[in-house]
Amino acid sequence: MTTIKEALDNESLTGSTVTVAGWVRTFRNDRFIALNDGSTIRNLQCVIDQEQVDAATRARFNTSASVRCTGELIASQGSGQRVEMKVTAVEVLGDSPADKYPIQPKKHSLEFLREHAHLRFRTNTYSAIFRIRHQVSFGIHEYFDRHGYNYFHAPIITASDAEGAGEMFRVSTLDAKQPPLNEAGDVDFNEDFFGTESHLTVSGQLQAETAALALGKVYTFGPTFRAENSNTTRHLAEFWMVEPEAAFMDLHGDMDLAEGLCKHLIARVLKNSMDDLQFLDARVKEEEAQKPQAQRSEMGLIERLQFVLENPFERITYDEAITILLRSKPYQKKQFQFPVEWGVDLQSEHERYLVEKHFKKPVIVTGYPAQIKAFYMRTNAPGDFGYSDKGKTVAAMDVLFPGIGEIIGGSQREERLDVLEARMDEMGVPKEELWWYLDTRKFGTVPHAGFGLGLERFVLFVTGMGNIRDVIPFPRTPGSAEF
Ligand code: 4AD
Ligand code: MG
């Protein structure tokens, strides 16, 4: 069998007889099947000889029926494609009754398609997105492998709360209605499967750190779970995260690694997915045209990718970010919903102002106030990039992207045992539970750093889609785990 991509692109196949199979997109004039097999966004036009295929069979070429066609690839009569197939044998493998198939060849809303998530891969939009998601995933492995990083599998079930966020899903085999109780009247997790309270991981970082302090460079890449009740276009309860961690790397190395990864992935998608990008680019343009002039983005999708690829990311401190925001028009006109003052976390509206309005390119912000960041981030001293005289800061870095806001969060880690312990006490992080993590600071501690990239947020950026539910096959969000 030949894929449709090969049939269309491999010129040496022209004139030969091949077999292709796929799903009918449309059947026109009782003669032309537009066949798609997922190997490319383009369809192969399969031309039926009406004398050879009876009317009963022709009536079965409905949208999404699966069909196998054999025939000669000939130079196309019509415009729009180089070759078409002159079909000599055709077989319907699986019918798709036209009165029942929910996705007709017309424009459906993304909301409607989300309700048919199991069939939406058969549309141009979603097949393009998921081919690109593959390119990005594969590119992640490629980038880290080339840079000497070992793919490290952090556990999915864990008894520690890496981010100290308290937004975790419990893993338990206890009877939910009548759990065993201890003397104090609380649920007795000693009786649970793991003999302790356990959860789905929110990050593989702490485990990756232990590995980096032996293997030098590692990265994790797997599903991550957060039970935060945020019903936004940027949050999922189950998402994929990539977390590199490297010994002997400081914050500057961390920023270089993050920027290098983003650019590698964009370059790979531009190289391998141009058909899909062109389709999505047109889709974005159509959407933009419906917005008021002032809200339209200045660049098309492909232009934006090229721009990000070619320009260095802006690197600023949190202090500088606050100064810019306080001087900004939306702040002066009281258009920001959330407050701006030294010490507060940057909200998505602030991040997007910095990226889209002020710098007009990706921005890396470092030196966030310690109180809004995780316990493991390294405390800044005078002279460190990101040090501030306004309050204690840490060697954090967030990478902010246009249209999205935060796409990467990372830091240099606190490698000094005494400073780390003091910070844990201050923040109420239980040291007993993390004894194994603290061991790495007791035995051969070294400066090290890493970050987490949210795969779906990155795929949102490269596909130009607006809702994170559209770039993961089966989204899990508050109140929704269907399929
Ligand atoms: O900034 P976060 O919370 O960082 C960590 O988890 C660190 N342990 C990473 C590290 O240093 N190794 O998450 C990292 C990234 C975010 O920048 C965002 O892109 C993504 O993960 N992310 C989410 N994506 C989708 N849905 C959610 N609920 C997300 N929460 C975080
Ligand atoms: Mg973050």
Short mmCIF file of C-alpha atoms and ligand atoms in Angstrom, two decimals:
data_model
loop_
_atom_site.label_atom_id
_atom_site.label_comp_id
_atom_site.label_asym_id
_atom_site.label_seq_id
_atom_site.Cartn_x
_atom_site.Cartn_y
_atom_site.Cartn_z
CA MET A 1 0.00 0.00 0.00
CA THR A 2 1.17 3.53 -0.76
CA THR A 3 0.46 6.50 1.48
CA ILE A 4 -1.29 9.45 -0.10
CA LYS A 5 1.68 11.64 0.81
CA GLU A 6 3.96 9.35 -1.20
CA ALA A 7 1.49 9.15 -4.08
CA LEU A 8 1.35 12.95 -4.27
CA ASP A 9 5.01 13.74 -3.66
CA ASN A 10 7.03 10.89 -5.13
CA GLU A 11 7.28 11.79 -8.79
CA SER A 12 8.77 8.43 -9.73
CA LEU A 13 5.39 6.84 -8.93
CA THR A 14 3.63 8.78 -11.68
CA GLY A 15 2.55 6.33 -14.37
CA SER A 16 2.59 3.34 -12.08
CA THR A 17 -0.29 1.49 -10.47
CA VAL A 18 -0.57 1.78 -6.71
CA THR A 19 -3.06 1.03 -3.94
CA VAL A 20 -4.11 3.63 -1.39
CA ALA A 21 -6.65 3.49 1.42
CA GLY A 22 -8.24 6.15 3.56
CA TRP A 23 -11.44 7.96 4.43
CA VAL A 24 -13.65 9.76 1.92
CA ARG A 25 -13.68 13.50 2.43
CA THR A 26 -16.09 14.28 -0.42
CA PHE A 27 -17.53 12.53 -3.46
CA ARG A 28 -18.34 14.89 -6.33
CA ASN A 29 -20.18 14.48 -9.63
CA ASP A 30 -20.60 10.77 -8.93
CA ARG A 31 -17.00 10.45 -10.09
CA PHE A 32 -14.37 12.16 -7.92
CA ILE A 33 -13.46 10.81 -4.49
CA ALA A 34 -11.29 13.14 -2.39
CA LEU A 35 -9.47 10.57 -0.28
CA ASN A 36 -7.45 11.31 2.86
CA ASP A 37 -5.40 8.81 4.84
CA GLY A 38 -3.89 11.15 7.45
CA SER A 39 -0.38 11.01 6.00
CA THR A 40 -0.83 14.60 4.76
CA ILE A 41 -3.48 17.29 4.90
CA ARG A 42 -3.80 17.00 1.10
CA ASN A 43 -6.32 14.62 -0.48
CA LEU A 44 -5.75 12.32 -3.43
CA GLN A 45 -8.35 12.75 -6.12
CA CYS A 46 -9.46 9.22 -7.09
CA VAL A 47 -11.39 9.24 -10.36
CA ILE A 48 -14.02 6.51 -10.70
CA ASP A 49 -14.99 4.97 -14.03
CA GLN A 50 -18.78 4.84 -13.82
CA GLU A 51 -18.95 1.89 -16.22
CA GLN A 52 -16.89 -0.21 -13.82
CA VAL A 53 -18.43 0.77 -10.49
CA ASP A 54 -22.14 0.17 -10.09
CA ALA A 55 -24.51 2.78 -8.70
CA ALA A 56 -25.03 0.84 -5.46
CA THR A 57 -21.32 0.99 -4.65
CA ARG A 58 -21.08 4.64 -5.70
CA ALA A 59 -23.87 5.42 -3.25
CA ARG A 60 -21.59 4.20 -0.44
CA PHE A 61 -18.82 6.79 -1.00
CA ASN A 62 -20.11 8.93 1.85
CA THR A 63 -18.03 11.28 3.91
CA SER A 64 -15.80 9.27 6.27
CA ALA A 65 -16.47 5.87 4.67
CA SER A 66 -13.23 3.93 4.47
CA VAL A 67 -12.21 2.99 0.96
CA ARG A 68 -9.35 1.20 -0.75
CA CYS A 69 -8.52 2.24 -4.31
CA THR A 70 -6.11 0.77 -6.82
CA GLY A 71 -5.22 2.52 -10.03
CA GLU A 72 -2.70 4.40 -12.11
CA LEU A 73 -1.30 7.72 -10.91
CA ILE A 74 -1.61 10.11 -13.83
CA ALA A 75 -0.85 13.79 -14.33
CA SER A 76 -3.88 15.62 -13.03
CA GLN A 77 -6.43 17.12 -15.39
CA GLY A 78 -7.76 19.48 -12.76
CA SER A 79 -5.88 22.22 -11.02
CA GLY A 80 -4.71 22.07 -7.43
CA GLN A 81 -2.85 18.77 -7.55
CA ARG A 82 0.03 17.29 -9.52
CA VAL A 83 -1.38 13.78 -9.86
CA GLU A 84 -4.66 11.98 -9.53
CA MET A 85 -5.60 8.33 -9.58
CA LYS A 86 -7.43 6.65 -12.43
CA VAL A 87 -9.16 3.99 -10.35
CA THR A 88 -9.35 0.43 -11.68
CA ALA A 89 -10.50 -1.32 -8.51
CA VAL A 90 -12.28 0.14 -5.50
CA GLU A 91 -13.60 -1.45 -2.35
CA VAL A 92 -15.59 0.06 0.51
CA LEU A 93 -14.02 -1.22 3.73
CA GLY A 94 -16.41 0.46 6.16
CA ASP A 95 -19.61 2.37 5.46
CA SER A 96 -20.43 5.73 6.99
CA PRO A 97 -24.19 6.36 6.75
CA ALA A 98 -24.66 9.96 5.62
CA ASP A 99 -27.74 10.50 7.78
CA LYS A 100 -25.85 9.44 10.92
CA TYR A 101 -22.27 10.66 10.52
CA PRO A 102 -22.12 13.83 12.64
CA ILE A 103 -19.29 15.69 10.91
CA GLN A 104 -20.32 16.86 7.47
CA PRO A 105 -17.92 18.54 5.03
CA LYS A 106 -18.82 22.04 6.17
CA LYS A 107 -17.47 24.34 8.83
CA HIS A 108 -18.35 23.10 12.31
CA SER A 109 -17.63 25.06 15.46
CA LEU A 110 -14.69 23.90 17.56
CA GLU A 111 -17.11 23.45 20.49
CA PHE A 112 -19.16 21.03 18.41
CA LEU A 113 -16.06 19.15 17.35
CA ARG A 114 -14.89 18.90 20.97
CA GLU A 115 -18.11 17.04 21.71
CA HIS A 116 -17.08 14.61 18.97
CA ALA A 117 -13.47 14.41 20.04
CA HIS A 118 -13.18 10.81 18.81
CA LEU A 119 -14.03 11.83 15.24
CA ARG A 120 -12.48 15.29 15.09
CA PHE A 121 -9.10 13.88 13.96
CA ARG A 122 -10.77 13.37 10.58
CA THR A 123 -11.04 17.10 10.01
CA ASN A 124 -8.29 19.14 8.38
CA THR A 125 -7.85 21.36 11.42
CA TYR A 126 -7.35 18.58 13.94
CA SER A 127 -5.32 16.28 11.73
CA ALA A 128 -2.96 19.21 11.12
CA ILE A 129 -2.75 19.96 14.86
CA PHE A 130 -1.95 16.37 15.80
CA ARG A 131 0.64 15.89 13.10
CA ILE A 132 2.31 19.06 14.42
CA ARG A 133 2.00 17.81 18.02
CA HIS A 134 3.92 14.74 16.88
CA GLN A 135 6.64 16.90 15.27
CA VAL A 136 7.01 18.92 18.46
CA SER A 137 7.17 15.80 20.67
CA PHE A 138 9.70 14.11 18.46
CA GLY A 139 11.68 17.36 18.25
CA ILE A 140 11.89 17.49 22.05
CA HIS A 141 13.59 14.10 22.15
CA GLU A 142 15.80 15.10 19.23
CA TYR A 143 16.95 18.34 20.87
CA PHE A 144 17.81 16.82 24.23
CA ASP A 145 19.41 13.74 22.73
CA ARG A 146 21.65 15.98 20.60
CA HIS A 147 22.65 17.94 23.68
CA GLY A 148 23.59 14.85 25.69
CA TYR A 149 20.50 14.66 27.93
CA ASN A 150 19.22 11.28 29.14
CA TYR A 151 15.49 10.62 28.89
CA PHE A 152 14.51 9.99 32.51
CA HIS A 153 11.18 8.50 33.60
CA ALA A 154 9.96 10.17 36.78
CA PRO A 155 7.16 8.36 38.63
CA ILE A 156 3.55 9.36 38.04
CA ILE A 157 2.43 8.33 41.52
CA THR A 158 4.14 10.23 44.28
CA ALA A 159 3.95 10.93 47.99
CA SER A 160 5.52 14.39 47.71
CA ASP A 161 4.06 17.66 46.51
CA ALA A 162 6.82 19.15 44.40
CA GLU A 163 5.33 22.59 43.88
CA GLY A 164 3.83 22.88 47.36
CA ALA A 165 0.67 23.94 45.61
CA GLY A 166 -1.76 21.53 47.24
CA GLU A 167 -3.66 20.94 44.01
CA MET A 168 -3.20 17.22 43.59
CA PHE A 169 -5.34 14.22 42.66
CA ARG A 170 -5.33 11.51 45.31
CA VAL A 171 -4.40 7.94 44.40
CA SER A 172 -6.07 5.51 46.77
CA THR A 173 -7.65 2.09 47.00
CA LEU A 174 -9.42 2.88 50.28
CA ASP A 175 -13.20 2.55 50.41
CA ALA A 176 -14.31 6.09 49.60
CA LYS A 177 -17.57 5.73 51.57
CA GLN A 178 -16.12 4.11 54.68
CA PRO A 179 -12.39 4.70 54.90
CA PRO A 180 -10.50 3.28 57.90
CA LEU A 181 -9.98 5.92 60.58
CA ASN A 182 -7.10 6.35 63.00
CA GLU A 183 -7.40 7.16 66.69
CA ALA A 184 -7.69 10.88 65.97
CA GLY A 185 -10.65 10.17 63.68
CA ASP A 186 -8.77 11.00 60.45
CA VAL A 187 -8.50 8.75 57.41
CA ASP A 188 -5.79 6.19 58.16
CA PHE A 189 -3.54 6.22 55.11
CA ASN A 190 -1.33 3.57 56.71
CA GLU A 191 -4.01 1.18 55.52
CA ASP A 192 -3.93 2.52 51.98
CA PHE A 193 -2.24 0.77 49.06
CA PHE A 194 1.08 2.59 49.44
CA GLY A 195 0.89 2.83 53.22
CA THR A 196 0.94 6.60 52.91
CA GLU A 197 -1.10 9.39 51.36
CA SER A 198 -0.22 9.49 47.67
CA HIS A 199 -1.08 11.54 44.61
CA LEU A 200 -0.61 11.92 40.88
CA THR A 201 2.50 13.94 40.19
CA VAL A 202 2.40 17.70 39.51
CA SER A 203 6.01 17.63 38.29
CA GLY A 204 8.88 15.18 37.94
CA GLN A 205 11.43 17.84 38.83
CA LEU A 206 12.52 16.71 42.29
CA GLN A 207 13.21 13.19 41.06
CA ALA A 208 14.92 14.59 37.95
CA GLU A 209 17.19 16.63 40.19
CA THR A 210 18.42 13.49 41.95
CA ALA A 211 19.23 11.97 38.56
CA ALA A 212 20.92 15.12 37.23
CA LEU A 213 23.27 14.98 40.21
CA ALA A 214 24.55 11.66 38.89
CA LEU A 215 23.91 11.53 35.14
CA GLY A 216 24.70 15.19 34.62
CA LYS A 217 21.89 15.98 32.20
CA VAL A 218 18.41 14.48 32.17
CA TYR A 219 14.93 15.37 30.95
CA THR A 220 11.52 13.99 31.76
CA PHE A 221 8.64 14.08 29.30
CA GLY A 222 5.30 12.75 30.40
CA PRO A 223 1.81 13.46 31.70
CA THR A 224 1.37 15.77 34.68
CA PHE A 225 -1.75 16.35 36.77
CA ARG A 226 -3.12 19.41 38.51
CA ALA A 227 -6.43 19.57 40.28
CA GLU A 228 -6.63 23.35 40.06
CA ASN A 229 -10.12 24.48 39.31
CA SER A 230 -9.14 26.85 36.49
CA ASN A 231 -11.51 26.70 33.59
CA THR A 232 -9.37 28.77 31.24
CA THR A 233 -8.14 28.37 27.67
CA ARG A 234 -4.61 27.76 29.08
CA HIS A 235 -5.20 25.12 31.78
CA LEU A 236 -5.73 21.38 31.72
CA ALA A 237 -6.07 18.95 34.61
CA GLU A 238 -3.88 16.48 32.67
CA PHE A 239 -1.15 17.91 30.48
CA TRP A 240 2.28 16.96 29.20
CA MET A 241 5.39 18.56 30.57
CA VAL A 242 9.04 18.42 29.54
CA GLU A 243 11.47 18.97 32.39
CA PRO A 244 15.20 19.14 31.69
CA GLU A 245 17.59 19.33 34.62
CA ALA A 246 21.36 19.79 34.36
CA ALA A 247 24.18 19.78 36.88
CA PHE A 248 26.73 22.63 36.70
CA MET A 249 24.25 24.83 34.82
CA ASP A 250 23.35 28.29 36.09
CA LEU A 251 20.40 30.52 35.30
CA HIS A 252 22.00 31.90 32.13
CA GLY A 253 22.61 28.38 30.85
CA ASP A 254 19.02 27.56 31.73
CA MET A 255 17.73 30.50 29.69
CA ASP A 256 19.94 29.55 26.75
CA LEU A 257 18.66 25.97 26.91
CA ALA A 258 15.03 27.11 27.01
CA GLU A 259 15.42 29.52 24.12
CA GLY A 260 17.38 26.92 22.15
CA LEU A 261 14.65 24.33 22.66
CA CYS A 262 11.85 26.67 21.55
CA LYS A 263 13.76 27.63 18.43
CA HIS A 264 14.69 24.06 17.60
CA LEU A 265 11.05 23.04 17.80
CA ILE A 266 9.83 25.94 15.70
CA ALA A 267 12.49 25.26 13.06
CA ARG A 268 11.50 21.60 12.95
CA VAL A 269 7.81 22.38 12.48
CA LEU A 270 8.59 24.94 9.76
CA LYS A 271 10.72 22.33 8.00
CA ASN A 272 8.43 19.28 8.34
CA SER A 273 4.89 20.64 8.59
CA MET A 274 4.60 23.39 5.99
CA ASP A 275 1.38 21.98 4.44
CA ASP A 276 -0.29 21.86 7.83
CA LEU A 277 1.02 25.30 8.78
CA GLN A 278 -0.29 26.83 5.57
CA PHE A 279 -3.72 25.43 6.30
CA LEU A 280 -3.65 26.71 9.90
CA ASP A 281 -2.23 30.07 8.77
CA ALA A 282 -5.26 30.55 6.50
CA ARG A 283 -7.53 29.52 9.35
CA VAL A 284 -5.96 32.09 11.69
CA LYS A 285 -6.26 34.82 9.03
CA GLU A 286 -9.96 34.06 8.64
CA GLU A 287 -10.45 34.31 12.40
CA GLU A 288 -8.45 37.50 12.65
CA ALA A 289 -10.51 39.11 9.91
CA GLN A 290 -13.57 38.81 12.13
CA LYS A 291 -11.97 40.72 14.98
CA PRO A 292 -12.05 44.50 15.27
CA GLN A 293 -9.00 46.12 13.62
CA ALA A 294 -7.39 47.09 16.93
CA GLN A 295 -7.34 43.51 18.21
CA ARG A 296 -5.93 41.91 15.09
CA SER A 297 -2.40 40.61 15.34
CA GLU A 298 0.10 42.16 13.00
CA MET A 299 1.58 38.89 11.80
CA GLY A 300 0.23 35.73 10.28
CA LEU A 301 1.00 32.37 11.89
CA ILE A 302 3.96 31.39 9.72
CA GLU A 303 5.37 34.92 9.83
CA ARG A 304 5.14 34.85 13.62
CA LEU A 305 6.97 31.53 13.84
CA GLN A 306 9.72 32.82 11.57
CA PHE A 307 9.96 36.00 13.60
CA VAL A 308 10.35 34.13 16.91
CA LEU A 309 12.92 31.85 15.32
CA GLU A 310 15.04 34.73 14.02
CA ASN A 311 15.03 37.12 16.98
CA PRO A 312 16.68 36.76 20.37
CA PHE A 313 14.26 36.57 23.30
CA GLU A 314 14.25 39.66 25.51
CA ARG A 315 15.71 38.93 28.96
CA ILE A 316 14.54 41.21 31.76
CA THR A 317 14.29 41.16 35.54
CA TYR A 318 11.07 41.18 37.49
CA ASP A 319 12.00 44.69 38.73
CA GLU A 320 12.18 45.91 35.14
CA ALA A 321 8.89 44.18 34.30
CA ILE A 322 7.11 45.97 37.16
CA THR A 323 8.59 49.33 36.13
CA ILE A 324 7.40 48.85 32.54
CA LEU A 325 3.94 47.80 33.67
CA LEU A 326 3.58 50.77 36.04
CA ARG A 327 4.43 53.11 33.16
CA SER A 328 2.12 51.35 30.70
CA LYS A 329 -1.04 52.85 29.21
CA PRO A 330 -3.34 50.06 30.41
CA TYR A 331 -2.05 50.58 33.95
CA GLN A 332 -2.46 54.35 33.81
CA LYS A 333 -5.95 53.92 32.35
CA LYS A 334 -6.80 51.31 35.01
CA GLN A 335 -7.42 48.66 32.35
CA PHE A 336 -5.60 45.86 34.12
CA GLN A 337 -7.88 43.69 36.17
CA PHE A 338 -5.16 42.65 38.63
CA PRO A 339 -2.93 44.95 40.70
CA VAL A 340 0.63 45.83 39.70
CA GLU A 341 3.12 46.45 42.50
CA TRP A 342 6.44 44.95 43.55
CA GLY A 343 5.75 41.59 45.18
CA VAL A 344 2.67 40.46 43.25
CA ASP A 345 2.70 37.61 40.75
CA LEU A 346 2.42 38.61 37.11
CA GLN A 347 -0.98 37.75 35.69
CA SER A 348 -1.59 36.64 32.15
CA GLU A 349 -2.75 40.20 31.19
CA HIS A 350 0.58 41.61 32.41
CA GLU A 351 2.63 38.93 30.69
CA ARG A 352 0.82 39.51 27.43
CA TYR A 353 1.28 43.27 27.66
CA LEU A 354 5.05 42.81 28.04
CA VAL A 355 5.26 40.35 25.16
CA GLU A 356 2.68 41.63 22.70
CA LYS A 357 2.66 45.38 23.26
CA HIS A 358 5.96 46.36 24.80
CA PHE A 359 8.70 44.09 23.47
CA LYS A 360 6.74 42.43 20.65
CA LYS A 361 8.68 39.21 21.06
CA PRO A 362 9.17 36.40 23.60
CA VAL A 363 10.39 37.65 26.96
CA ILE A 364 12.23 35.83 29.74
CA VAL A 365 11.60 37.32 33.18
CA THR A 366 13.99 36.47 36.02
CA GLY A 367 14.39 37.40 39.67
CA TYR A 368 10.84 36.97 40.95
CA PRO A 369 10.05 37.74 44.59
CA ALA A 370 10.81 34.70 46.71
CA GLN A 371 7.40 34.63 48.36
CA ILE A 372 5.55 33.84 45.12
CA LYS A 373 7.86 31.07 43.92
CA ALA A 374 8.59 27.46 44.93
CA PHE A 375 10.91 26.55 47.82
CA TYR A 376 13.60 24.97 45.64
CA MET A 377 14.57 28.14 43.74
CA ARG A 378 17.96 29.67 44.49
CA THR A 379 18.02 32.83 46.62
CA ASN A 380 19.67 35.76 44.84
CA ALA A 381 22.58 37.68 46.36
CA PRO A 382 23.86 41.15 45.33
CA GLY A 383 25.43 40.84 41.88
CA ASP A 384 23.15 38.02 40.73
CA PHE A 385 21.02 38.78 37.67
CA GLY A 386 17.59 39.35 39.15
CA TYR A 387 18.78 40.55 42.57
CA SER A 388 16.65 43.38 43.89
CA ASP A 389 16.98 45.84 46.75
CA LYS A 390 13.18 45.90 47.03
CA GLY A 391 12.95 42.44 48.59
CA LYS A 392 14.22 38.87 48.50
CA THR A 393 14.23 37.41 45.00
CA VAL A 394 15.03 33.98 43.58
CA ALA A 395 16.77 32.80 40.40
CA ALA A 396 13.48 31.94 38.69
CA MET A 397 12.86 32.37 35.00
CA ASP A 398 9.54 32.36 33.17
CA VAL A 399 9.46 32.37 29.38
CA LEU A 400 6.50 34.37 28.08
CA PHE A 401 5.11 33.94 24.57
CA PRO A 402 2.76 36.05 22.45
CA GLY A 403 -0.87 35.03 22.66
CA ILE A 404 -0.18 32.66 25.54
CA GLY A 405 1.79 34.21 28.39
CA GLU A 406 3.86 31.73 30.43
CA ILE A 407 5.01 28.77 28.37
CA ILE A 408 8.04 27.76 30.48
CA GLY A 409 8.74 28.05 34.19
CA GLY A 410 12.15 27.18 35.61
CA SER A 411 14.99 28.22 37.87
CA GLN A 412 18.45 27.65 39.16
CA ARG A 413 18.02 25.41 42.20
CA GLU A 414 19.08 26.15 45.77
CA GLU A 415 22.13 23.92 46.17
CA ARG A 416 23.16 25.25 49.64
CA LEU A 417 21.71 22.95 52.30
CA ASP A 418 21.41 25.57 55.03
CA VAL A 419 19.70 28.12 52.77
CA LEU A 420 17.36 25.45 51.40
CA GLU A 421 16.37 24.20 54.85
CA ALA A 422 15.71 27.71 56.10
CA ARG A 423 13.52 28.36 53.06
CA MET A 424 11.57 25.13 53.60
CA ASP A 425 10.94 26.05 57.22
CA GLU A 426 9.83 29.51 56.18
CA MET A 427 7.37 28.10 53.64
CA GLY A 428 6.14 25.17 55.73
CA VAL A 429 7.50 22.50 53.38
CA PRO A 430 7.92 19.24 55.36
CA LYS A 431 11.61 18.38 55.50
CA GLU A 432 11.01 14.84 56.81
CA GLU A 433 9.05 13.87 53.69
CA LEU A 434 11.73 15.27 51.42
CA TRP A 435 14.69 13.69 53.27
CA TRP A 436 15.84 12.06 50.02
CA TYR A 437 15.79 15.41 48.20
CA LEU A 438 17.83 17.03 50.97
CA ASP A 439 20.36 14.18 50.73
CA THR A 440 21.42 15.49 47.31
CA ARG A 441 22.53 18.70 49.07
CA LYS A 442 24.39 16.73 51.71
CA PHE A 443 26.39 14.51 49.38
CA GLY A 444 28.20 16.21 46.52
CA THR A 445 25.86 19.13 45.98
CA VAL A 446 26.50 21.27 42.87
CA PRO A 447 24.90 24.28 41.22
CA HIS A 448 22.17 23.05 38.89
CA ALA A 449 19.14 24.30 37.02
CA GLY A 450 16.19 23.23 34.94
CA PHE A 451 12.75 24.18 33.69
CA GLY A 452 9.34 22.86 32.72
CA LEU A 453 7.79 23.46 29.30
CA GLY A 454 4.06 22.87 28.94
CA LEU A 455 3.71 20.87 25.74
CA GLU A 456 0.14 21.96 25.04
CA ARG A 457 0.93 25.64 25.52
CA PHE A 458 3.74 25.29 23.04
CA VAL A 459 1.52 23.47 20.55
CA LEU A 460 -1.07 26.26 20.98
CA PHE A 461 1.58 28.73 19.90
CA VAL A 462 2.79 26.84 16.84
CA THR A 463 -0.70 25.99 15.59
CA GLY A 464 -2.24 29.40 16.30
CA MET A 465 -5.15 27.75 18.10
CA GLY A 466 -6.86 29.66 20.90
CA ASN A 467 -7.99 26.94 23.31
CA ILE A 468 -5.78 24.34 24.98
CA ARG A 469 -8.62 21.78 24.70
CA ASP A 470 -7.98 21.71 20.96
CA VAL A 471 -4.35 20.63 21.07
CA ILE A 472 -4.56 17.55 23.32
CA PRO A 473 -6.41 14.51 21.95
CA PHE A 474 -8.83 14.01 24.85
CA PRO A 475 -8.81 16.99 27.21
CA ARG A 476 -9.38 16.55 30.94
CA THR A 477 -10.74 19.69 32.58
CA PRO A 478 -12.91 20.40 35.61
CA GLY A 479 -16.18 18.54 35.11
CA SER A 480 -15.06 16.79 31.95
CA ALA A 481 -13.27 13.49 31.39
CA GLU A 482 -15.28 11.98 28.54
CA PHE A 483 -13.69 9.66 25.97
O1 4AD B 1 5.64 26.71 36.10
P1 4AD B 1 5.34 25.29 36.44
O2 4AD B 1 4.32 25.03 37.49
O3 4AD B 1 6.75 24.66 36.82
C1 4AD B 1 6.99 23.42 37.35
O4 4AD B 1 6.17 22.55 37.49
C2 4AD B 1 8.45 23.19 37.62
N1 4AD B 1 8.57 22.01 38.46
C3 4AD B 1 9.18 23.05 36.32
C4 4AD B 1 10.64 22.82 36.49
O5 4AD B 1 11.37 23.77 36.81
N2 4AD B 1 11.13 21.62 36.27
O6 4AD B 1 4.89 24.50 35.14
C5 4AD B 1 5.72 24.48 33.99
C6 4AD B 1 4.91 24.74 32.74
C7 4AD B 1 4.19 26.08 32.71
O7 4AD B 1 5.05 27.11 32.29
C8 4AD B 1 3.09 25.81 31.71
O8 4AD B 1 3.55 25.90 30.38
C9 4AD B 1 2.75 24.37 31.99
O9 4AD B 1 3.85 23.79 32.62
N3 4AD B 1 1.56 24.24 32.84
C10 4AD B 1 0.33 23.89 32.40
N4 4AD B 1 -0.12 23.59 31.18
C11 4AD B 1 -1.42 23.26 31.06
N5 4AD B 1 -2.29 23.18 32.08
C12 4AD B 1 -1.88 23.48 33.34
N6 4AD B 1 -2.74 23.39 34.37
C13 4AD B 1 -0.51 23.85 33.54
N7 4AD B 1 0.23 24.18 34.63
C14 4AD B 1 1.47 24.41 34.17
MG MG B 2 4.99 28.61 36.56
#
